PDB file of C-alpha atoms in Angstrom:
ATOM      1  CA  MET A  90     -42.096   9.105   1.280  1.00  0.00           C
ATOM      2  CA  THR A  91     -39.240  10.354  -1.202  1.00  0.00           C
ATOM      3  CA  LYS A  92     -38.009  12.662   1.709  1.00  0.00           C
ATOM      4  CA  ARG A  93     -37.853   9.975   4.297  1.00  0.00           C
ATOM      5  CA  TYR A  94     -35.961   7.393   1.486  1.00  0.00           C
ATOM      6  CA  PHE A  95     -33.138  10.461   0.830  1.00  0.00           C
ATOM      7  CA  SER A  96     -32.891  11.029   4.763  1.00  0.00           C
ATOM      8  CA  THR A  97     -32.379   7.698   5.288  1.00  0.00           C
ATOM      9  CA  ILE A  98     -29.729   7.433   2.943  1.00  0.00           C
ATOM     10  CA  ALA A  99     -28.306  10.402   4.113  1.00  0.00           C
ATOM     11  CA  LEU A 100     -27.904   9.359   7.494  1.00  0.00           C
ATOM     12  CA  THR A 101     -26.843   5.738   6.570  1.00  0.00           C
ATOM     13  CA  LEU A 102     -24.104   7.646   4.976  1.00  0.00           C
ATOM     14  CA  GLY A 103     -23.196   9.947   7.794  1.00  0.00           C
ATOM     15  CA  LEU A 104     -22.900   6.664  10.080  1.00  0.00           C
ATOM     16  CA  LEU A 105     -20.608   5.225   7.629  1.00  0.00           C
ATOM     17  CA  VAL A 106     -18.234   8.181   7.822  1.00  0.00           C
ATOM     18  CA  GLY A 107     -17.998   8.820  11.310  1.00  0.00           C
ATOM     19  CA  SER A 108     -17.203   5.376  11.821  1.00  0.00           C
ATOM     20  CA  MET A 109     -14.658   5.192   9.718  1.00  0.00           C
ATOM     21  CA  SER A 110     -13.212   8.385  11.072  1.00  0.00           C
ATOM     22  CA  ALA A 111     -13.083   6.779  14.592  1.00  0.00           C
ATOM     23  CA  MET A 112     -11.141   3.934  13.082  1.00  0.00           C
ATOM     24  CA  ALA A 113      -8.582   6.346  11.522  1.00  0.00           C
ATOM     25  CA  SER A 114      -8.364   8.050  14.646  1.00  0.00           C
ATOM     26  CA  GLU A 115      -7.739   4.562  16.441  1.00  0.00           C
ATOM     27  CA  GLU A 116      -4.377   3.999  14.344  1.00  0.00           C
ATOM     28  CA  GLY A 117      -2.454   5.657  16.563  1.00  0.00           C
ATOM     29  CA  GLY A 118      -2.034   8.571  14.489  1.00  0.00           C
ATOM     30  CA  LEU A 119       0.042   7.309  11.776  1.00  0.00           C
ATOM     31  CA  PRO A 120       0.967  10.054   9.141  1.00  0.00           C
ATOM     32  CA  SER A 121      -1.049   9.403   5.734  1.00  0.00           C
ATOM     33  CA  ALA A 122       0.415   7.708   3.168  1.00  0.00           C
ATOM     34  CA  GLY A 123      -1.425   8.984   0.321  1.00  0.00           C
ATOM     35  CA  THR A 124      -1.113   6.192  -1.737  1.00  0.00           C
ATOM     36  CA  ASN A 125      -3.373   6.257  -4.991  1.00  0.00           C
ATOM     37  CA  ILE A 126      -3.134   2.908  -6.795  1.00  0.00           C
ATOM     38  CA  SER A 127      -4.380   4.538 -10.151  1.00  0.00           C
ATOM     39  CA  ASP A 128      -1.001   6.532 -10.507  1.00  0.00           C
ATOM     40  CA  GLN A 129       0.662   4.335 -12.710  1.00  0.00           C
ATOM     41  CA  ALA A 130       4.225   6.089 -12.821  1.00  0.00           C
ATOM     42  CA  SER A 131       4.056   6.025  -8.865  1.00  0.00           C
ATOM     43  CA  LEU A 132       3.476   2.092  -9.096  1.00  0.00           C
ATOM     44  CA  GLN A 133       6.452   1.795 -11.664  1.00  0.00           C
ATOM     45  CA  ARG A 134       8.798   3.855  -9.200  1.00  0.00           C
ATOM     46  CA  GLY A 135       7.511   1.496  -6.286  1.00  0.00           C
ATOM     47  CA  ALA A 136       8.434  -1.523  -8.347  1.00  0.00           C
ATOM     48  CA  LYS A 137      11.851  -0.331  -8.990  1.00  0.00           C
ATOM     49  CA  LEU A 138      12.465   0.512  -5.368  1.00  0.00           C
ATOM     50  CA  PHE A 139      10.951  -2.638  -4.199  1.00  0.00           C
ATOM     51  CA  PHE A 140      12.941  -5.114  -6.627  1.00  0.00           C
ATOM     52  CA  ASN A 141      16.371  -3.335  -5.864  1.00  0.00           C
ATOM     53  CA  TYR A 142      15.892  -3.105  -2.244  1.00  0.00           C
ATOM     54  CA  CYS A 143      13.213  -5.361  -0.838  1.00  0.00           C
ATOM     55  CA  VAL A 144      13.611  -8.527  -2.980  1.00  0.00           C
ATOM     56  CA  GLY A 145      16.503  -9.917  -1.611  1.00  0.00           C
ATOM     57  CA  CYS A 146      14.814 -10.969   1.611  1.00  0.00           C
ATOM     58  CA  HIS A 147      11.148 -10.676   1.088  1.00  0.00           C
ATOM     59  CA  SER A 148       9.172 -12.497  -1.992  1.00  0.00           C
ATOM     60  CA  LEU A 149       5.704 -11.501  -3.662  1.00  0.00           C
ATOM     61  CA  LYS A 150       4.626 -15.339  -4.229  1.00  0.00           C
ATOM     62  CA  PHE A 151       0.993 -14.138  -4.848  1.00  0.00           C
ATOM     63  CA  MET A 152       2.460 -11.801  -8.117  1.00  0.00           C
ATOM     64  CA  ARG A 153       3.652 -12.838 -11.051  1.00  0.00           C
ATOM     65  CA  TYR A 154       6.283 -10.913 -13.151  1.00  0.00           C
ATOM     66  CA  SER A 155       4.017 -11.094 -16.141  1.00  0.00           C
ATOM     67  CA  ARG A 156       0.991  -9.509 -14.094  1.00  0.00           C
ATOM     68  CA  ILE A 157       3.009  -6.560 -13.191  1.00  0.00           C
ATOM     69  CA  GLY A 158       4.152  -5.793 -16.560  1.00  0.00           C
ATOM     70  CA  GLU A 159       0.385  -5.941 -17.747  1.00  0.00           C
ATOM     71  CA  ASP A 160      -0.809  -3.892 -15.030  1.00  0.00           C
ATOM     72  CA  LEU A 161       2.180  -1.286 -14.885  1.00  0.00           C
ATOM     73  CA  GLY A 162       2.202  -1.120 -18.393  1.00  0.00           C
ATOM     74  CA  LEU A 163       6.049  -2.294 -18.901  1.00  0.00           C
ATOM     75  CA  SER A 164       6.754  -4.677 -22.027  1.00  0.00           C
ATOM     76  CA  GLU A 165       8.217  -8.271 -21.408  1.00  0.00           C
ATOM     77  CA  GLU A 166      11.648  -6.731 -21.903  1.00  0.00           C
ATOM     78  CA  GLU A 167      11.305  -4.240 -19.487  1.00  0.00           C
ATOM     79  CA  VAL A 168      10.428  -6.041 -16.671  1.00  0.00           C
ATOM     80  CA  MET A 169      13.316  -9.014 -17.366  1.00  0.00           C
ATOM     81  CA  LYS A 170      15.765  -6.397 -17.619  1.00  0.00           C
ATOM     82  CA  ASN A 171      14.904  -4.074 -14.783  1.00  0.00           C
ATOM     83  CA  LEU A 172      12.893  -6.108 -12.057  1.00  0.00           C
ATOM     84  CA  ASN A 173      13.692  -9.586 -12.824  1.00  0.00           C
ATOM     85  CA  PHE A 174      17.150 -10.286 -10.828  1.00  0.00           C
ATOM     86  CA  THR A 175      16.817 -14.350 -10.468  1.00  0.00           C
ATOM     87  CA  GLY A 176      16.684 -15.544 -13.818  1.00  0.00           C
ATOM     88  CA  ALA A 177      12.718 -16.579 -13.663  1.00  0.00           C
ATOM     89  CA  ASN A 178      10.871 -16.788 -16.776  1.00  0.00           C
ATOM     90  CA  PHE A 179       8.348 -14.385 -17.184  1.00  0.00           C
ATOM     91  CA  GLY A 180       5.520 -15.814 -16.106  1.00  0.00           C
ATOM     92  CA  GLU A 181       6.477 -17.143 -12.500  1.00  0.00           C
ATOM     93  CA  THR A 182       5.940 -15.566  -9.269  1.00  0.00           C
ATOM     94  CA  ILE A 183       8.244 -13.696  -7.348  1.00  0.00           C
ATOM     95  CA  GLU A 184      10.424 -15.391  -5.120  1.00  0.00           C
ATOM     96  CA  SER A 185      13.375 -13.708  -2.812  1.00  0.00           C
ATOM     97  CA  HIS A 186      16.952 -14.268  -3.771  1.00  0.00           C
ATOM     98  CA  MET A 187      17.407 -15.221  -0.149  1.00  0.00           C
ATOM     99  CA  PRO A 188      17.167 -19.193   0.636  1.00  0.00           C
ATOM    100  CA  ALA A 189      14.728 -19.542   3.418  1.00  0.00           C
ATOM    101  CA  ALA A 190      17.475 -21.572   5.602  1.00  0.00           C
ATOM    102  CA  ASP A 191      19.828 -19.116   5.530  1.00  0.00           C
ATOM    103  CA  ALA A 192      17.277 -16.539   6.114  1.00  0.00           C
ATOM    104  CA  ALA A 193      16.537 -18.541   9.435  1.00  0.00           C
ATOM    105  CA  LYS A 194      20.130 -18.787  10.260  1.00  0.00           C
ATOM    106  CA  TRP A 195      20.885 -15.453  10.028  1.00  0.00           C
ATOM    107  CA  PHE A 196      17.488 -13.585  11.405  1.00  0.00           C
ATOM    108  CA  GLY A 197      16.427 -15.919  13.463  1.00  0.00           C
ATOM    109  CA  LYS A 198      13.093 -16.675  10.964  1.00  0.00           C
ATOM    110  CA  ALA A 199      12.959 -16.098   7.188  1.00  0.00           C
ATOM    111  CA  PRO A 200      11.609 -12.632   6.321  1.00  0.00           C
ATOM    112  CA  PRO A 201       7.485 -12.493   5.730  1.00  0.00           C
ATOM    113  CA  ASP A 202       6.146 -12.566   2.508  1.00  0.00           C
ATOM    114  CA  LEU A 203       5.229  -9.280   1.612  1.00  0.00           C
ATOM    115  CA  SER A 204       2.332  -9.917  -0.825  1.00  0.00           C
ATOM    116  CA  LEU A 205      -0.716  -8.886   1.538  1.00  0.00           C
ATOM    117  CA  GLU A 206       1.434  -6.879   4.102  1.00  0.00           C
ATOM    118  CA  VAL A 207      -0.559  -4.004   3.076  1.00  0.00           C
ATOM    119  CA  ARG A 208      -3.836  -5.355   3.471  1.00  0.00           C
ATOM    120  CA  ALA A 209      -2.413  -6.629   6.784  1.00  0.00           C
ATOM    121  CA  LYS A 210      -1.383  -3.257   8.611  1.00  0.00           C
ATOM    122  CA  THR A 211      -2.797  -0.781   6.424  1.00  0.00           C
ATOM    123  CA  ALA A 212      -0.589   1.577   3.430  1.00  0.00           C
ATOM    124  CA  ASP A 213      -0.249   4.239   6.629  1.00  0.00           C
ATOM    125  CA  TRP A 214       1.341   1.842   8.716  1.00  0.00           C
ATOM    126  CA  VAL A 215       3.894   0.386   6.259  1.00  0.00           C
ATOM    127  CA  TYR A 216       4.346   3.986   4.783  1.00  0.00           C
ATOM    128  CA  ALA A 217       5.248   5.034   8.585  1.00  0.00           C
ATOM    129  CA  TYR A 218       7.525   1.872   9.418  1.00  0.00           C
ATOM    130  CA  LEU A 219       9.682   2.672   6.408  1.00  0.00           C
ATOM    131  CA  ASN A 220      10.159   6.375   7.388  1.00  0.00           C
ATOM    132  CA  SER A 221      10.893   5.162  11.210  1.00  0.00           C
ATOM    133  CA  PHE A 222      14.392   3.007  10.952  1.00  0.00           C
ATOM    134  CA  TYR A 223      16.888   4.592  13.431  1.00  0.00           C
ATOM    135  CA  LEU A 224      20.592   3.210  14.835  1.00  0.00           C
ATOM    136  CA  ASP A 225      20.489   1.115  17.962  1.00  0.00           C
ATOM    137  CA  PRO A 226      23.783  -0.235  18.993  1.00  0.00           C
ATOM    138  CA  SER A 227      21.982  -2.741  21.708  1.00  0.00           C
ATOM    139  CA  ARG A 228      19.885  -4.312  18.551  1.00  0.00           C
ATOM    140  CA  PRO A 229      21.678  -7.306  17.128  1.00  0.00           C
ATOM    141  CA  VAL A 230      21.077  -5.966  13.512  1.00  0.00           C
ATOM    142  CA  GLY A 231      21.885  -2.270  14.928  1.00  0.00           C
ATOM    143  CA  TRP A 232      18.624  -0.958  13.868  1.00  0.00           C
ATOM    144  CA  ASN A 233      15.119  -0.510  15.539  1.00  0.00           C
ATOM    145  CA  ASN A 234      11.933   1.446  14.684  1.00  0.00           C
ATOM    146  CA  THR A 235       9.638   3.566  16.385  1.00  0.00           C
ATOM    147  CA  VAL A 236       6.379   1.893  14.724  1.00  0.00           C
ATOM    148  CA  PHE A 237       7.315  -1.745  15.008  1.00  0.00           C
ATOM    149  CA  PRO A 238      10.141  -1.672  18.204  1.00  0.00           C
ATOM    150  CA  ASN A 239      12.681  -4.345  18.540  1.00  0.00           C
ATOM    151  CA  ALA A 240      12.017  -5.500  14.586  1.00  0.00           C
ATOM    152  CA  SER A 241      14.509  -7.693  13.710  1.00  0.00           C
ATOM    153  CA  MET A 242      15.241  -5.829  10.534  1.00  0.00           C
ATOM    154  CA  PRO A 243      17.870  -3.180   9.372  1.00  0.00           C
ATOM    155  CA  ASN A 244      16.884  -0.563   7.366  1.00  0.00           C
ATOM    156  CA  PRO A 245      16.744  -1.804   3.759  1.00  0.00           C
ATOM    157  CA  LEU A 246      16.455   2.348   2.590  1.00  0.00           C
ATOM    158  CA  TRP A 247      19.186   3.519   4.407  1.00  0.00           C
ATOM    159  CA  GLU A 248      21.410   4.627   1.667  1.00  0.00           C
ATOM    160  CA  LEU A 249      18.861   6.679   0.263  1.00  0.00           C
ATOM    161  CA  GLN A 250      17.628   7.912   3.628  1.00  0.00           C
ATOM    162  CA  GLY A 251      20.603   8.174   5.793  1.00  0.00           C
ATOM    163  CA  VAL A 252      20.998   7.461   9.128  1.00  0.00           C
ATOM    164  CA  GLN A 253      18.511   8.728  11.910  1.00  0.00           C
ATOM    165  CA  THR A 254      19.097   8.596  15.287  1.00  0.00           C
ATOM    166  CA  ALA A 255      16.664   8.560  18.409  1.00  0.00           C
ATOM    167  CA  VAL A 256      16.286  11.657  20.709  1.00  0.00           C
ATOM    168  CA  LYS A 257      14.819   9.995  24.010  1.00  0.00           C
ATOM    169  CA  LYS A 258      13.073  11.891  26.670  1.00  0.00           C
ATOM    170  CA  ASP A 259      14.715  12.688  29.859  1.00  0.00           C
ATOM    171  CA  GLY A 260      14.491   9.809  32.743  1.00  0.00           C
ATOM    172  CA  GLY A 261      13.841   7.106  30.164  1.00  0.00           C
ATOM    173  CA  GLU A 262      13.910   5.048  27.052  1.00  0.00           C
ATOM    174  CA  GLU A 263      10.942   6.339  25.053  1.00  0.00           C
ATOM    175  CA  VAL A 264      11.565   7.947  21.711  1.00  0.00           C
ATOM    176  CA  GLU A 265      10.656  11.294  21.847  1.00  0.00           C
ATOM    177  CA  LYS A 266      11.819  11.916  17.744  1.00  0.00           C
ATOM    178  CA  LEU A 267      14.104  11.036  15.345  1.00  0.00           C
ATOM    179  CA  GLU A 268      16.631  13.175  14.276  1.00  0.00           C
ATOM    180  CA  LEU A 269      18.880  12.632  10.808  1.00  0.00           C
ATOM    181  CA  ALA A 270      22.387  12.308  11.863  1.00  0.00           C
ATOM    182  CA  LYS A 271      23.803  11.612   8.517  1.00  0.00           C
ATOM    183  CA  PRO A 272      21.973  12.468   5.055  1.00  0.00           C
ATOM    184  CA  GLY A 273      21.399  10.127   2.290  1.00  0.00           C
ATOM    185  CA  LYS A 274      21.363  10.435  -1.445  1.00  0.00           C
ATOM    186  CA  MET A 275      17.891  12.003  -1.133  1.00  0.00           C
ATOM    187  CA  THR A 276      16.508  14.511   0.513  1.00  0.00           C
ATOM    188  CA  PRO A 277      14.002  13.805   3.392  1.00  0.00           C
ATOM    189  CA  ALA A 278      11.087  15.373   1.305  1.00  0.00           C
ATOM    190  CA  GLU A 279      12.334  12.722  -2.061  1.00  0.00           C
ATOM    191  CA  PHE A 280      12.611  10.121   0.306  1.00  0.00           C
ATOM    192  CA  GLN A 281       9.381  10.051   1.623  1.00  0.00           C
ATOM    193  CA  GLN A 282       8.038  10.277  -1.893  1.00  0.00           C
ATOM    194  CA  ALA A 283      10.133   7.300  -2.539  1.00  0.00           C
ATOM    195  CA  THR A 284       8.210   5.081   0.013  1.00  0.00           C
ATOM    196  CA  ARG A 285       5.202   6.328  -0.649  1.00  0.00           C
ATOM    197  CA  ASP A 286       5.821   5.121  -4.101  1.00  0.00           C
ATOM    198  CA  LEU A 287       7.176   1.696  -2.569  1.00  0.00           C
ATOM    199  CA  THR A 288       3.984   1.541  -0.423  1.00  0.00           C
ATOM    200  CA  ASN A 289       1.849   2.316  -3.490  1.00  0.00           C
ATOM    201  CA  PHE A 290       3.332  -0.744  -5.162  1.00  0.00           C
ATOM    202  CA  LEU A 291       2.654  -2.892  -1.941  1.00  0.00           C
ATOM    203  CA  GLU A 292      -0.811  -1.951  -2.087  1.00  0.00           C
ATOM    204  CA  TYR A 293      -1.418  -2.892  -5.470  1.00  0.00           C
ATOM    205  CA  ALA A 294       0.352  -5.938  -4.857  1.00  0.00           C
ATOM    206  CA  SER A 295      -2.029  -6.945  -2.061  1.00  0.00           C
ATOM    207  CA  GLU A 296      -5.025  -6.666  -4.669  1.00  0.00           C
ATOM    208  CA  PRO A 297      -4.122  -6.162  -7.908  1.00  0.00           C
ATOM    209  CA  ALA A 298      -7.546  -6.719  -8.881  1.00  0.00           C
ATOM    210  CA  ALA A 299      -8.433  -3.125  -7.213  1.00  0.00           C
ATOM    211  CA  LEU A 300      -7.493  -1.512 -10.561  1.00  0.00           C
ATOM    212  CA  GLN A 301     -10.019  -3.221 -12.765  1.00  0.00           C
ATOM    213  CA  ARG A 302     -13.009  -2.757  -9.919  1.00  0.00           C
ATOM    214  CA  LYS A 303     -12.379   0.631  -9.532  1.00  0.00           C
ATOM    215  CA  HIS A 304     -12.261   1.049 -13.785  1.00  0.00           C
ATOM    216  CA  TYR A 305     -15.485  -0.781 -13.891  1.00  0.00           C
ATOM    217  CA  GLY A 306     -16.960   0.903 -10.815  1.00  0.00           C
ATOM    218  CA  ILE A 307     -17.375   3.843 -12.740  1.00  0.00           C
ATOM    219  CA  TRP A 308     -19.387   1.999 -15.758  1.00  0.00           C
ATOM    220  CA  VAL A 309     -21.551   0.358 -12.830  1.00  0.00           C
ATOM    221  CA  LEU A 310     -22.447   3.395 -10.781  1.00  0.00           C
ATOM    222  CA  LEU A 311     -23.645   5.247 -14.103  1.00  0.00           C
ATOM    223  CA  PHE A 312     -25.847   2.207 -14.616  1.00  0.00           C
ATOM    224  CA  LEU A 313     -27.074   1.923 -11.199  1.00  0.00           C
ATOM    225  CA  ALA A 314     -27.749   5.938 -11.636  1.00  0.00           C
ATOM    226  CA  GLY A 315     -29.634   5.704 -14.572  1.00  0.00           C
ATOM    227  CA  PHE A 316     -31.478   2.371 -13.850  1.00  0.00           C
ATOM    228  CA  THR A 317     -32.729   4.261 -10.805  1.00  0.00           C
ATOM    229  CA  PHE A 318     -34.349   7.133 -12.562  1.00  0.00           C
ATOM    230  CA  LEU A 319     -35.652   4.841 -14.982  1.00  0.00           C
ATOM    231  CA  ALA A 320     -37.117   2.782 -12.060  1.00  0.00           C
ATOM    232  CA  TYR A 321     -38.432   6.515 -10.356  1.00  0.00           C
ATOM    233  CA  MET A 322     -40.052   7.620 -13.876  1.00  0.00           C
ATOM    234  CA  LEU A 323     -41.468   4.133 -14.239  1.00  0.00           C
ATOM    235  CA  LYS A 324     -42.986   4.101 -10.482  1.00  0.00           C
ATOM    236  CA  LYS A 325     -44.622   7.896 -11.099  1.00  0.00           C
ATOM    237  CA  GLU A 326     -46.108   6.520 -14.334  1.00  0.00           C
ATOM    238  CA  TYR A 327     -47.838   3.813 -12.356  1.00  0.00           C
ATOM    239  CA  TRP A 328     -49.018   5.495  -9.692  1.00  0.00           C
ATOM    240  CA  LYS A 329     -49.989   8.965 -10.681  1.00  0.00           C
ATOM    241  CA  ASP A 330     -53.541   7.622 -11.165  1.00  0.00           C
ATOM    242  CA  VAL A 331     -53.502   6.304  -7.362  1.00  0.00           C
ATOM    243  CA  HIS A 332     -52.268   9.844  -5.739  1.00  0.00           C
TER     244      HIS A 332
END
């Protein structure tokens, strides 16, 4: 009976892992973002990047400055000095600098709120997107992206990354690869780490409760393991005279 029980668990876990691998392969071979929301230093660096390069156009309307300070180990003074550039109160939600009407006039529509961007498109997609901008004079903003072709968004991190150009396949418009034509302030490795940090912050912002859930999850698993052991010993005690 016990062997059958553990065999069922093993089979279930095997099917679960197999289905997750199949889902990963269906994402189109995107590079792994390698995010880890338990890395507080990475979250702090990602927050700095977001508030210096992204909040000018994009909001995080489901996040509050106070919550970010609490979760990222930052004091109110540090948050208000280094992350808050709009004059908002510490307890207010995060709104972009750009008025919605002006955004619609300049870009055709207001840039989206990024509170749930990672949950909607996955961390790997966001990470790949941030690394895949290239110059394209045919586009209204002068930029294009291989992950999201014809996106109406310039590269917000071009000063850090530099300028990439597209190498297209012979006889077509399909982009074969991207080449760094003009270096930025960061090396390619440093820029990849920066976009990983930014993606990590956006992953945290999409579900801040995940930090607490992982913390409590360890204790829940320990409790379940202990309870399972006690239940098994109790079962043996009840059934020892039957077998």
